[in-house]
Coordinates of C-alpha atoms and ligand atoms in Angstrom, one line a residue:
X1 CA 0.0 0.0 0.0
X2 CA 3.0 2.6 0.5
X3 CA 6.3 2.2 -0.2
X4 CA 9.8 4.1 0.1
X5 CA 11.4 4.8 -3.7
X6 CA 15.1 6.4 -4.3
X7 CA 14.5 6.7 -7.9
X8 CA 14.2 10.8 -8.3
X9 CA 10.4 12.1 -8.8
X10 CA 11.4 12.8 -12.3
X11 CA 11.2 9.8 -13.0
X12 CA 7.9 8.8 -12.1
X13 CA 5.8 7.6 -14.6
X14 CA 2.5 7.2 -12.6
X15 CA -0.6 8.9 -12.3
X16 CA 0.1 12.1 -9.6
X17 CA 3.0 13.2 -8.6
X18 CA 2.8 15.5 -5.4
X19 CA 4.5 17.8 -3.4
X20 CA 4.3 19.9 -0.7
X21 CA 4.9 23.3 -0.6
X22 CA 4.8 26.0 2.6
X23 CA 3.6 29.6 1.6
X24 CA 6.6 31.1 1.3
X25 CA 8.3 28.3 -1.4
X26 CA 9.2 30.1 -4.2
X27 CA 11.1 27.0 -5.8
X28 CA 11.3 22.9 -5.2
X29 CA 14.8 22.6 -5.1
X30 CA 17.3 22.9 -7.8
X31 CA 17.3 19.7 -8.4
X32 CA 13.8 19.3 -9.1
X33 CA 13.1 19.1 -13.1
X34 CA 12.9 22.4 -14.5
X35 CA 9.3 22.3 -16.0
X36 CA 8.0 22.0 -12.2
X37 CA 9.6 24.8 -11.1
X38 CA 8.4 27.0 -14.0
X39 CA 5.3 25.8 -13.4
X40 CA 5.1 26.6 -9.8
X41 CA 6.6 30.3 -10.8
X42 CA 3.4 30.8 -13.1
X43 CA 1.1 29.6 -10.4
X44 CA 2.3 31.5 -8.1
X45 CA 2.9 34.9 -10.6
X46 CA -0.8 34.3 -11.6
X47 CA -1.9 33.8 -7.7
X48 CA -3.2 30.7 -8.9
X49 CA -1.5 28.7 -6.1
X50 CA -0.1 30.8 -3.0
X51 CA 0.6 27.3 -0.8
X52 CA -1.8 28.7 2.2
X53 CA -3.0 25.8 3.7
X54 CA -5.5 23.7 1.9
X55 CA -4.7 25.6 -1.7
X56 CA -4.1 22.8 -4.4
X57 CA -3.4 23.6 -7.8
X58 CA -3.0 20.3 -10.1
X59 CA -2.0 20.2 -13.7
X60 CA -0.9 18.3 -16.6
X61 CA 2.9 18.7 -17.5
X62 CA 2.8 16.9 -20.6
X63 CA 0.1 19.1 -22.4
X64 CA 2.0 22.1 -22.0
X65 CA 5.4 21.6 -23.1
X66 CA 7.5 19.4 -25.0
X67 CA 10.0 18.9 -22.3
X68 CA 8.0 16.0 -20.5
X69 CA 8.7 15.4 -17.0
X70 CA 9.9 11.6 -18.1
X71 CA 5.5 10.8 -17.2
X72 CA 4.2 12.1 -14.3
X73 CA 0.8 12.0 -15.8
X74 CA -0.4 14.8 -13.6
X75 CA 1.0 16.8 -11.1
X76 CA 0.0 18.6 -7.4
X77 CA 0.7 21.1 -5.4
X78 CA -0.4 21.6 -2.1
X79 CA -0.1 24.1 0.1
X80 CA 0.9 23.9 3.8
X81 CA 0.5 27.6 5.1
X82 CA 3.1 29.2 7.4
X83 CA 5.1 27.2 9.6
X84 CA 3.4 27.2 12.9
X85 CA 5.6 27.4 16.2
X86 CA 4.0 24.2 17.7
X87 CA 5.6 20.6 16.3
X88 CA 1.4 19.1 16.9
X89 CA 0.4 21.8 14.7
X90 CA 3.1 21.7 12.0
X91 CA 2.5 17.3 12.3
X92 CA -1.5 17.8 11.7
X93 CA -0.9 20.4 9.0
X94 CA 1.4 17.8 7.3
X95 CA -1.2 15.0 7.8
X96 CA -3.9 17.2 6.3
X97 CA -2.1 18.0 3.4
X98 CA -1.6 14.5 2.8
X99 CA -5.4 13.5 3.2
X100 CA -5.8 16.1 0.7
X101 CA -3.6 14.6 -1.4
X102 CA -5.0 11.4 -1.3
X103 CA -8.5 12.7 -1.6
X104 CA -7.5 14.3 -4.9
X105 CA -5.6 11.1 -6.2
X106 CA -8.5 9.3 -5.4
X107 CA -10.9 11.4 -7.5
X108 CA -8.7 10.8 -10.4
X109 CA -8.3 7.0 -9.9
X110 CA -5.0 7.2 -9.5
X111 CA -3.3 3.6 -9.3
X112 CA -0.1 5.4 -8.4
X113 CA 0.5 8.3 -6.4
X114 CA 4.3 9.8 -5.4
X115 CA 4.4 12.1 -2.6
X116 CA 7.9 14.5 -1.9
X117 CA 8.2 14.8 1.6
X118 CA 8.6 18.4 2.2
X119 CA 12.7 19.2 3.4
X120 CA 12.2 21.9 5.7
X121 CA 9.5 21.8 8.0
X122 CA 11.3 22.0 11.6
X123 CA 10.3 18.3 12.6
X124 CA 12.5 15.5 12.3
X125 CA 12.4 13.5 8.9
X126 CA 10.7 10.0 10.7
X127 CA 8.0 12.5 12.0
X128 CA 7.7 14.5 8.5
X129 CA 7.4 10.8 6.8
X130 CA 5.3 8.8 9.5
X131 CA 2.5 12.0 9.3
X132 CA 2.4 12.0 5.3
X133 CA 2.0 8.2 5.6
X134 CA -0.6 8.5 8.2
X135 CA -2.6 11.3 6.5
X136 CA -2.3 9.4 2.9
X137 CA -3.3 6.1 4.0
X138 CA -6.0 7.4 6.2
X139 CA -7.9 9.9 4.0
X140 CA -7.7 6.5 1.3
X141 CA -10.0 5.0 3.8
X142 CA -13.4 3.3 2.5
X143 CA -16.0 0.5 3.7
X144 CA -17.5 -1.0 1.0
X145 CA -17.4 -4.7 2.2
X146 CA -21.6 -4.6 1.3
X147 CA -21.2 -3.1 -2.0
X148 CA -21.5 -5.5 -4.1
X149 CA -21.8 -3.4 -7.7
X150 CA -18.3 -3.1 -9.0
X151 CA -18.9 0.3 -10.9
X152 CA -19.8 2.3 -7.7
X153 CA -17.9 5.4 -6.8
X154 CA -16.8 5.0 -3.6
X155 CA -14.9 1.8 -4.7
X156 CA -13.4 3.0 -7.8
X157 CA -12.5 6.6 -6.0
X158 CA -9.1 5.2 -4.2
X159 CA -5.6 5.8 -4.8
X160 CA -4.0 2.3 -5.5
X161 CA -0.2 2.7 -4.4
X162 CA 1.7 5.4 -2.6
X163 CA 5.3 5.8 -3.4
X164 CA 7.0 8.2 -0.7
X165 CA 10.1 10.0 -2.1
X166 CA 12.6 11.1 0.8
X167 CA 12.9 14.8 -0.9
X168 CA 16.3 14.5 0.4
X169 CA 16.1 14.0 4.2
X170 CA 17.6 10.9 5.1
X171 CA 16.2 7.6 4.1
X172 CA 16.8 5.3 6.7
X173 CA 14.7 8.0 9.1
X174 CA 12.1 8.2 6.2
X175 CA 11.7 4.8 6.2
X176 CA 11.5 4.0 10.0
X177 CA 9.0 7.0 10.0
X178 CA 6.7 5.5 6.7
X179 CA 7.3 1.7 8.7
X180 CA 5.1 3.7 12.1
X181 CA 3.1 5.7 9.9
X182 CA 1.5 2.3 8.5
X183 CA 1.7 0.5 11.8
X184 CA -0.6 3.0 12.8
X185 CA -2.8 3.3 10.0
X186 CA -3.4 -0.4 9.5
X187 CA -4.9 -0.2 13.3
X188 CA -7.1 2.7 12.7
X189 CA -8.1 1.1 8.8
X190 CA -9.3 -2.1 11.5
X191 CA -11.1 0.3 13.7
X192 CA -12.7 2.0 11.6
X193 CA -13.9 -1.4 9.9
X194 CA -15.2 -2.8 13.0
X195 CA -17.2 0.2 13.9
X196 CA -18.4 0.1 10.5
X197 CA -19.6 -3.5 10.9
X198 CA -23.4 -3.9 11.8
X199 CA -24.3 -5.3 15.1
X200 CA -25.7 -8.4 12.6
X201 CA -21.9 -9.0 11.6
X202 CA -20.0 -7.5 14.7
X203 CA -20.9 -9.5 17.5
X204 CA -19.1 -10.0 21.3
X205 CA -17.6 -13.4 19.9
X206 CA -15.8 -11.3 16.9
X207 CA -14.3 -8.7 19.1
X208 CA -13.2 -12.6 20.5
X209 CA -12.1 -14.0 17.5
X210 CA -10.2 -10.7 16.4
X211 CA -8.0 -10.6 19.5
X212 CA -7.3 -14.3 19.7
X213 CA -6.2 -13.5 15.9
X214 CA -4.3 -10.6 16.5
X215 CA -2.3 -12.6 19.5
X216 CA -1.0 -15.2 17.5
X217 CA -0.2 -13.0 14.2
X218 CA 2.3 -10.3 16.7
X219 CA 2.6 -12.0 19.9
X220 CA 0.2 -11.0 22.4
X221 CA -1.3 -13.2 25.3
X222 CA -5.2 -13.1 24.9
X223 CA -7.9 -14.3 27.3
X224 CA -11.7 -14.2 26.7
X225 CA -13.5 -14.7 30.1
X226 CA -16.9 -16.5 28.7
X227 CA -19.6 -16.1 30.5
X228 CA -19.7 -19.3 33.0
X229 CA -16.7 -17.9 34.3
X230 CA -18.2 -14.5 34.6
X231 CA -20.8 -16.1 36.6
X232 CA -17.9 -17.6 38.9
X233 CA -16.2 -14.2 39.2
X234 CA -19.1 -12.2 39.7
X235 CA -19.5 -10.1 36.9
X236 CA -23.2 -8.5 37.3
X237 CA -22.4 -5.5 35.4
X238 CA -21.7 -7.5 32.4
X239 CA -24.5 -10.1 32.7
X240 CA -27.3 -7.9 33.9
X241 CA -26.6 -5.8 30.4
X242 CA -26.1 -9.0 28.3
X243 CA -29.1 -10.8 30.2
X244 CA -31.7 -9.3 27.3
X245 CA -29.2 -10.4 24.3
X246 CA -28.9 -13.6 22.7
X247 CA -25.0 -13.5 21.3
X248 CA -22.8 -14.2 24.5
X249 CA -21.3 -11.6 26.5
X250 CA -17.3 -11.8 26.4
X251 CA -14.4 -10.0 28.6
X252 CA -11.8 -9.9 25.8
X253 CA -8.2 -9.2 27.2
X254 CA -4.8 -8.3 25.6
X255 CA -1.4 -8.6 27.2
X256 CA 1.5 -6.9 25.8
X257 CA 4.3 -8.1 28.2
X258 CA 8.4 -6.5 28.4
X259 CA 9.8 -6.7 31.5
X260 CA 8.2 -7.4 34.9
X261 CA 9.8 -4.4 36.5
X262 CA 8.3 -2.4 34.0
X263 CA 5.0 -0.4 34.6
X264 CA 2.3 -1.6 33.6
X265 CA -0.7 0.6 31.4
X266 CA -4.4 -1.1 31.4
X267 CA -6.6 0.2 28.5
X268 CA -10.3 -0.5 28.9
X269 CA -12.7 0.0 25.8
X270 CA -16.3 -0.5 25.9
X271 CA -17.2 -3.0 23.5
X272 CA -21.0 -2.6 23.1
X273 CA -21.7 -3.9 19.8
X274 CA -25.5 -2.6 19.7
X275 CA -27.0 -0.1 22.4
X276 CA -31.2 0.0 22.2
X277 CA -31.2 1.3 25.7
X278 CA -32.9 -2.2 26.9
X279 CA -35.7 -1.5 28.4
X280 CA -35.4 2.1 28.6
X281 CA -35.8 2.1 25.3
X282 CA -34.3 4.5 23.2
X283 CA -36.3 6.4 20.5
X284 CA -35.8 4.9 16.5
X285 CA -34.5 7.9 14.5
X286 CA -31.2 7.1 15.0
X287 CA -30.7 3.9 16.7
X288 CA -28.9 2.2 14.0
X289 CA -26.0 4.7 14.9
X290 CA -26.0 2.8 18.5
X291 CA -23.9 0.2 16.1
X292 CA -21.0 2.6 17.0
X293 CA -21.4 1.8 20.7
X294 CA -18.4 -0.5 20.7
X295 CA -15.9 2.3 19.2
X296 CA -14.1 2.1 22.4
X297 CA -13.5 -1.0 22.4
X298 CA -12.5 -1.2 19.0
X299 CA -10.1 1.7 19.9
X300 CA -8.6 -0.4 22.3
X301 CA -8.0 -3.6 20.9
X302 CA -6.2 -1.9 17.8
X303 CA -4.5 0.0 20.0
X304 CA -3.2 -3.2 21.6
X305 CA -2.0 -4.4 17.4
X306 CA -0.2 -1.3 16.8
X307 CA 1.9 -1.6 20.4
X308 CA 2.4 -5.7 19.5
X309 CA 3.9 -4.2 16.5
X310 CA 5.5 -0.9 17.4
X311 CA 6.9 -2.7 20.5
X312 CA 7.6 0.3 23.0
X313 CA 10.5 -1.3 25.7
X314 CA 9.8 0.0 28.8
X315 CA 6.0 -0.3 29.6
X316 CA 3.9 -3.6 29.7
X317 CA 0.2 -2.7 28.5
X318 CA -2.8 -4.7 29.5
X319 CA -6.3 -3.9 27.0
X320 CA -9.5 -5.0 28.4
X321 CA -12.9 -4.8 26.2
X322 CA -16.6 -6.1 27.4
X323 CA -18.5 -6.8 24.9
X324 CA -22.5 -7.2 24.7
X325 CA -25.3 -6.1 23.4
X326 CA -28.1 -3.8 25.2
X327 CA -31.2 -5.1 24.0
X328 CA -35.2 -5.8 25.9
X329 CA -37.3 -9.0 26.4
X330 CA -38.7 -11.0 28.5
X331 CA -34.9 -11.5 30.1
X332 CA -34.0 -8.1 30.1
X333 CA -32.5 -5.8 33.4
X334 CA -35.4 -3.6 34.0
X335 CA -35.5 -0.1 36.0
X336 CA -35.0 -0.7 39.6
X337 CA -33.2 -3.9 39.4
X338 CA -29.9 -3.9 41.7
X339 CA -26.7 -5.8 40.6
X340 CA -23.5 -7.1 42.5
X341 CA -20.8 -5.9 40.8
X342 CA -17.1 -7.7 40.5
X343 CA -15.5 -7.2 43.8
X344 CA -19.4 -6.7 45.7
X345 CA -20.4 -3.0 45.0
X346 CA -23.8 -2.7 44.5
X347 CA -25.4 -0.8 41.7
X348 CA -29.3 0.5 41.4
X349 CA -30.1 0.3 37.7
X350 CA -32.5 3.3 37.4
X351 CA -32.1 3.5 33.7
X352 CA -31.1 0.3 31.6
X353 CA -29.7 2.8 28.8
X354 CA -26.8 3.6 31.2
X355 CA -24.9 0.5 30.6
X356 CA -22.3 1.4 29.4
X357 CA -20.8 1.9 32.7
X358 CA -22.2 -1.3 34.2
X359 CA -20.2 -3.2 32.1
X360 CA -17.0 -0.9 32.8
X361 CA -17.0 -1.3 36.2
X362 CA -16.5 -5.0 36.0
X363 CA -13.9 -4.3 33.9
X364 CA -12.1 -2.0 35.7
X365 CA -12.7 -3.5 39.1
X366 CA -11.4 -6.7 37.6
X367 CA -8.5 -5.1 35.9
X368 CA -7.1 -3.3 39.2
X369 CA -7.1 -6.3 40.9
X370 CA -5.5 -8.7 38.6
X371 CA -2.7 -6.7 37.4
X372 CA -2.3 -3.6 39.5
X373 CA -1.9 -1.3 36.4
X374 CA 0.1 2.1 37.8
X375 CA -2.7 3.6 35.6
X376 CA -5.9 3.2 33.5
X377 CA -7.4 4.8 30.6
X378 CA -10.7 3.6 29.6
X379 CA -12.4 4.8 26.4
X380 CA -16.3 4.3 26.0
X381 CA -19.3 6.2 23.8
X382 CA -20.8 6.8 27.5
X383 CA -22.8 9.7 27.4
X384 CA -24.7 11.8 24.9
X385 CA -24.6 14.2 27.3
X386 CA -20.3 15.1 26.3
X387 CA -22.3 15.9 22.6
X388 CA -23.9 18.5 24.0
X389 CA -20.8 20.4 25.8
X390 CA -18.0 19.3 23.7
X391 CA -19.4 18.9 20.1
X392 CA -17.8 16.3 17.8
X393 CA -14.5 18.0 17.9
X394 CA -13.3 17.1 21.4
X395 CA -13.2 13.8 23.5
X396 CA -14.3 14.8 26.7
X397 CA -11.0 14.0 29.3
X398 CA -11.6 13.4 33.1
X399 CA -9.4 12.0 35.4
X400 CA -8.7 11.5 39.0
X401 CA -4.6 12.1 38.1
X402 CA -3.6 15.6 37.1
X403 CA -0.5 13.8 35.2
X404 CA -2.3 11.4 33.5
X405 CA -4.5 13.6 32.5
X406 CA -1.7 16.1 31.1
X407 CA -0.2 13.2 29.1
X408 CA -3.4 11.8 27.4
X409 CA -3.7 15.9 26.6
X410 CA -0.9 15.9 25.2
X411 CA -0.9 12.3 23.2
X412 CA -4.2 14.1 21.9
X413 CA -2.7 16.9 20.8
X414 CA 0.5 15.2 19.1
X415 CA -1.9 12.5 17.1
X416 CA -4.6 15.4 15.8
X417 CA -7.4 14.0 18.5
X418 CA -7.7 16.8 20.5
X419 CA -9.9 16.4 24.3
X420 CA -11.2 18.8 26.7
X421 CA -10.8 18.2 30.4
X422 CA -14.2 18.0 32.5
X423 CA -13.8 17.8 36.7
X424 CA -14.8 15.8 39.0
X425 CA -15.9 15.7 42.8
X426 CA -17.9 15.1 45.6
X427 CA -21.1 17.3 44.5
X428 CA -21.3 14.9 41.1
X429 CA -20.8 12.3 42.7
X430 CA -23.6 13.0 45.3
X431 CA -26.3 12.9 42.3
X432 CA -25.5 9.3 41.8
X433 CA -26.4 8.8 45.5
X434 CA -28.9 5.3 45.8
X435 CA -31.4 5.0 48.8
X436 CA -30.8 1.3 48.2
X437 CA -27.8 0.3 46.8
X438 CA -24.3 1.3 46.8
X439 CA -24.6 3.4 43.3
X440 CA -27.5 3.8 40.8
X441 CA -26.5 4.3 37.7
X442 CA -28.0 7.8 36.5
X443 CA -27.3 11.1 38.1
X444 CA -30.0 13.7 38.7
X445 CA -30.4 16.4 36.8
X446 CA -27.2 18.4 34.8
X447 CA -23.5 17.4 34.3
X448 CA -24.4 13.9 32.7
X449 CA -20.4 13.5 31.1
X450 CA -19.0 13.7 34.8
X451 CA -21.5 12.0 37.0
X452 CA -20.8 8.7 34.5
X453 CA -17.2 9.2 34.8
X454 CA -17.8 9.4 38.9
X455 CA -19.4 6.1 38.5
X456 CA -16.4 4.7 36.9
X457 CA -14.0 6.2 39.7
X458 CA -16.0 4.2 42.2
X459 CA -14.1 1.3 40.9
X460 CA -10.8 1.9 40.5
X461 CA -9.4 2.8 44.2
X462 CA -7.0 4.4 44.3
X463 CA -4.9 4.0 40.6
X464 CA -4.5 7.0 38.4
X465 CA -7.0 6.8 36.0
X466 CA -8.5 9.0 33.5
X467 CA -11.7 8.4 31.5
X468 CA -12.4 9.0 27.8
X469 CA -16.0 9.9 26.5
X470 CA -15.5 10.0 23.0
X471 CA -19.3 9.5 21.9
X472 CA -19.0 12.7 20.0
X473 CA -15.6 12.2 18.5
X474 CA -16.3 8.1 17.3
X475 CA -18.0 9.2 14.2
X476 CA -19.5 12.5 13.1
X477 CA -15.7 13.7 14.1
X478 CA -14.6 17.0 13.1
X479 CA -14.7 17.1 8.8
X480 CA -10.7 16.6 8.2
X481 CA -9.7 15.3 4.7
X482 CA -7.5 11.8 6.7
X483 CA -10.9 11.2 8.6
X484 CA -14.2 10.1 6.3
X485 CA -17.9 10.4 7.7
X486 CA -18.8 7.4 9.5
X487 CA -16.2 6.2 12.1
X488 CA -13.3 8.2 12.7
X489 CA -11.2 5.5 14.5
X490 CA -10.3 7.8 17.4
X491 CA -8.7 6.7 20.2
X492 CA -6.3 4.1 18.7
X493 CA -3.6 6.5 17.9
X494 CA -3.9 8.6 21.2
X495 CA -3.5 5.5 23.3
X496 CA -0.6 4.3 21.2
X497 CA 1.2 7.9 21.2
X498 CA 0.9 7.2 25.0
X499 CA 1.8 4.4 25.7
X500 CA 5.1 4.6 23.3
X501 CA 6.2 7.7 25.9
X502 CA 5.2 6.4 28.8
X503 CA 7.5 7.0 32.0
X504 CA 6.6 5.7 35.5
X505 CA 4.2 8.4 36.8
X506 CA 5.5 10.5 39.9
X507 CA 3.4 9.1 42.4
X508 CA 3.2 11.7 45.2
X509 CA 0.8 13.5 43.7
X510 CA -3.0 13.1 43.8
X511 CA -5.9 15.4 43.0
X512 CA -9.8 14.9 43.5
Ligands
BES601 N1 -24.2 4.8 24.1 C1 -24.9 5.8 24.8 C2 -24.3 7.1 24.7 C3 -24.4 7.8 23.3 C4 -25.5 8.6 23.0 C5 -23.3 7.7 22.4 C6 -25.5 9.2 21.8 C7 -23.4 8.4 21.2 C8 -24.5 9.1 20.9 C9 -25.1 5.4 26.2 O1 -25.1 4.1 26.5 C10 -26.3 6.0 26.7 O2 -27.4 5.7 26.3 N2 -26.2 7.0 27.6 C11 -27.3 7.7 28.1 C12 -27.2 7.8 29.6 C13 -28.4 8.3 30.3 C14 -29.5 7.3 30.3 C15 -28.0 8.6 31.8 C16 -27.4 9.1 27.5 O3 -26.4 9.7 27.2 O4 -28.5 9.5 27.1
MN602 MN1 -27.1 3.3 26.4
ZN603 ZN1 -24.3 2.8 25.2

C-alpha cells in the first residue's frame, strides 16, 4: 500500500506526482526538473497557487510543453500555510495535506501516487514521513465490504499505491518513519472497519475472535472470560446488560508483556456492539448509529495491534474490552433492578440505557485487581450528554490524576485528537447517590459527562485513572480530509502515542 522509492520524482511515470509546498516556497529545489519549477513560478505569478494551507493547484505537465517530465501524468501542489511554532500543529498540518492529497488522487483513480516529503519543516524527517503516511493512508479510507456493484464510486475513488520520495532528508529516518506511519494506520483502517460492521456482523464473539487472531499473528497473550466464568467471578455488570441479548457476552483481554519491572498501562474500551437502551428504550430515529457503541472498544483492541507491532520497551500494557449487546425482552434488566458488581459493590439500575458503565466497572474493578496497572485509561461512547458540551470536535477527558491527564492531553494533541478536560468531585458524585444500593446508575439532573465518569471512579481505588467519553468524536468527528464520515477510528492513535512515551508516573501527587 505505501512504499519508500530512491529513484528521483522525475522519474515517475504514474498517475500524480505531489509535493508539498509552505507559503513562502518560491522553488522545489534545484534539483527538481525544470518544468516543475516553471510551473510553480506561473502559479504562483498568476496567484493561482499561493501554498496557504489547503490551496491545491494540479495540472498536466505533458500538455503544455514538450520537455515532458519523463511521465508524471499529472502533477499537485499543495499548500501547507506558514510554519506554525507548535511541532502538533506543523505534524497535523502535514497529515492534512496529505489527506488532501489522497483525496484528490482518489478522484482521479489514481493507481499510483508519489508524494515528496517536504525538506524543511522543523520536525524530524521520521515525524515529517510517518505523518504524510498516516494522512495518505488514512484519507484513502473506505468501507465498501456490502457493495457489491463493482462500478460504484466510492470503490473505484481510491488511490491504488503510494510511493514516498525522501525529498532528500535521510532515508533510513524516512523509512522507520513511513514503517510507524502504517503501523498505525493499518490499526485505525481495523477500527474504523469494525465500527463500521453492523451489530448483525460484529458481534461480542468477533471482538473474540479478532484478538485471539491478532495474538498469535504479533505475539500478544489473549484471554476471553466467557460467560460461565463471569458467573464464577461475579461479573453482574456484564451479565445484567447482556441478560436481554442472545450473542454471549465476552471479557476480551490483551497482554503486551516487556519486563516485569516495568510499569504496567491497562486500557479499557467499551465494546457494546449494539446499544437499544434495553428496556429504557431509546427512541428509533437514529438507533442504527447505537452500532457505534463499541468504538471504544474497537479503539482499544487496535491500540493493543499497533503496540504488538510498534513494540515500546519499557512499559507492559494490559487492553481490556466487554463486549455485549443492550437489547429488551422478557430476560431483560429492568429499572430498579440492583446488581453485584465484581468485587461486591452494588449498583441500582435506574435506567437500563446507562450501561455502558455497568459493564466498565467490571472491567475496571477486575483489571485493578488482577494486574495492579500504575494507571488506566478507559475509552467508551458513555454519554450523549459530552455531545452536547464538547461537540464532535473534542473527546471529553476526566481524570482522577492531574499527570495522567496532562499526558493523554498531550498524546491528543500530538496525534490530531484533541480532548477537553471535565472535573470531577464530591457534589457529582452525590447525584449518583442510591437510597438502596451502593450506586444507581443515572445522576440527577445536569452534568451527565461527569457523574458517569464518577461512577467509573467508584471502581478503580485508588490508581491513576483517566476516563475518555469519546461518543461525539467516534463518528461525526470534526470534517478533516484523513478522517471520512462514519467512524473516525479515534482513540487508537492517542492511546498508542501514550503508551510509546510512557514513564513511570511520579506518584506523590494526587488530586480529586
Ligand atoms: N451509548 C450511549 C451514549 C451515546 C449517546 C453515544 C448518543 C453516542 C450518541 C449510552 O449508553 C447512553 O445511552 N447513555 C445515556 C445515559 C443516560 C441514560 C444517563 C445518554 O447519554 O442518554
Ligand atoms: Mn445506552
Ligand atoms: Zn451505550
Amino acid at each position: 500500500m505505501i512504499k519508500l522509492t530512491s529513484k528521483a520524482p522525475d522519474e515517475f511515470s504514474g498517475d500524480l506526482l505531489v509535493y508539498f509546498l509552505e507559503k513562502e516556497d518560491a522553488k522545489i529545489s534545484a534539483e527538481t526538473d525544470g518544468l516543475i519549477n516553471r510551473a510553480l513560478h506561473r502559479a504562483r505569478e498568476h496567484g493561482d497557487f499561493t501554498g496557504a494551507k489547503d490551496d491545491t493547484f494540479l495540472f498536466y505537465p505533458g500538455l503544455t510543453s514538450e520537455d515532458d517530465i519523463g511521465g508524471a501524468k499529472a502533477v499537485l501542489f499543495i499548500g501547507l500555510g506558514e510554519q506554525d511554532d507548535d511541532p502538533a500543529v506543523r505534524k497535523e498540518q502535514l497529515r492534512l495535506a496529505a489527506g488532501l492529497a489522497a483525496k484528490t488522487g482518489g478522484n482521479m483513480k489514481a493507481r499510483e501516487l508519489l508524494a515528496v516529503l517536504p525538506k524543511e519543516y522543523m520536525l524530524a524527517p521520521n515525524e515529517i514521513a510517518e505523518c504524510v503516511t498516516e494522512g495518505l493512508l488514512l484519507g484513502n479510507y473506505r468501507f465498501t465490504l456490502y457493495k457489491t456493484k463493482e462500478d460504484i464510486p466510492e470503490k473505484e475513488k481510491v488511490v491504488g499505491n503510494f510511493i514516498l520520495s525522501d525529498g532528500g532528508l535521510s532515508a533510513t529516518a524516512v523509512r522507520r518513519g513511513m514503517n510507524r506511519g502504517k503501523i498505525l494506520a493499518e490499526a485505525v483502517y481495523a477500527c474504523r472497519d469494525m465500527s463500521n460492521q453492523p451489530a448483525n456482523k460484529w458481534t461480542p464473539s468477533e471482538f473474540a475472535e479478532f484478538a485471539k487472531k491478532i495474538s498469535k499473528q504479533y505475539g500478544l497473550k489473549c484471554k476471553v472470560i466467557e460467560k460461565p466464568a463471569m458467573v464464577k467471578l461475579g461479573m453482574g455488570g456484564i451479565l445484567g446488560v447482556n441478560q436481554g441479548s442472545a450473542q454471549p457476552p465476552k471479557l476480551v483481554i490483551l497482554e503486551y508483556r516487556t519486563k516485569k519491572d516495568n510499569p504496567t498501562v491497562m486500557l479499557v474500551g467499551k465494546g457494546l456492539t449494539f446499544d437499544s437502551g434495553g428496556i429504557s428504550l431509546k427512541p428509533a430515529a437514529g438507533m442504527e448509529d447505537m452500532k457505534y457503541d463499541m468504538c471504544g472498544g474497537a479503539a482499544v483492541i487496535t491500540a493493543m495491534q499497533a503496540i504488538a507491532m510498534d513494540k515500546p520497551e519499557n512499559v507492559n500494557v494490559i487492553g481490556l474490552v466487554p463486549a455485549t449487546e443492550n437489547l429488551s425482552g422478557s430476560a431483560a434488566i429492568k429499572p430498579g433492578d440492583i446488581i453485584v458488581h465484581y468485587g461486591g459493590k452494588t449498583s441500582e439500575v435506574v435506567n437500563t440505557d446507562a450501561e455502558g458503565r455497568l459493564i466498565l466497572a467490571d472491567a475496571l474493578a477486575y483489571g485493578v485487581e488482577t494486574y495492579s496497572p500504575e494507571a488506566i485509561v478507559d475509552l467508551a461512547t458513555l454519554t450523549g450528554a459530552v455531545i452536547v458540551g464538547l461537540g464532535h470536535h473534542r473527546t471529553g477527558l476526566m481524570a482522577n490524576n492531574d499527570e495522567l491527564a496532562e499526558r493523554l492531553l498531550t498524546a491528543g494533541n500530538q496525534v490530531g485528537e484533541p480532548e477537553w478536560r471535565l472535573p470531577l468531585g464530591p457534589e457529582y458524585r452525590k447525584q449518583m447517590d442510591s437510597k438502596v444500593a451502593d450506586i444507581k446508575n443515572t445522576g440527577t439532573k445536569g452534568g451527565g459527562a461527569i457523574t458517569a465518569a464518577c461512577y467509573l471512579q467508584e471502581f478503580v481505588g485508588d490508581t491513576p485513572w483517566a476516563h475518555l467519553d469519546i461518543a461525539g468524536t467516534a463518528w461525526d468527528f470534526t470534517e478533516k480530509s484523513y478522517v471520512p464520515k462514519g467512524p473516525s477510528g479515534t482513540g487508537t492513535r492517542t492511546l498508542v502515542e501514550l503508551v510509546r512515551e510512557w514513564k513511570p508516573l511520579n506518584r506523590t501527587e494526587k488530586d480529586s
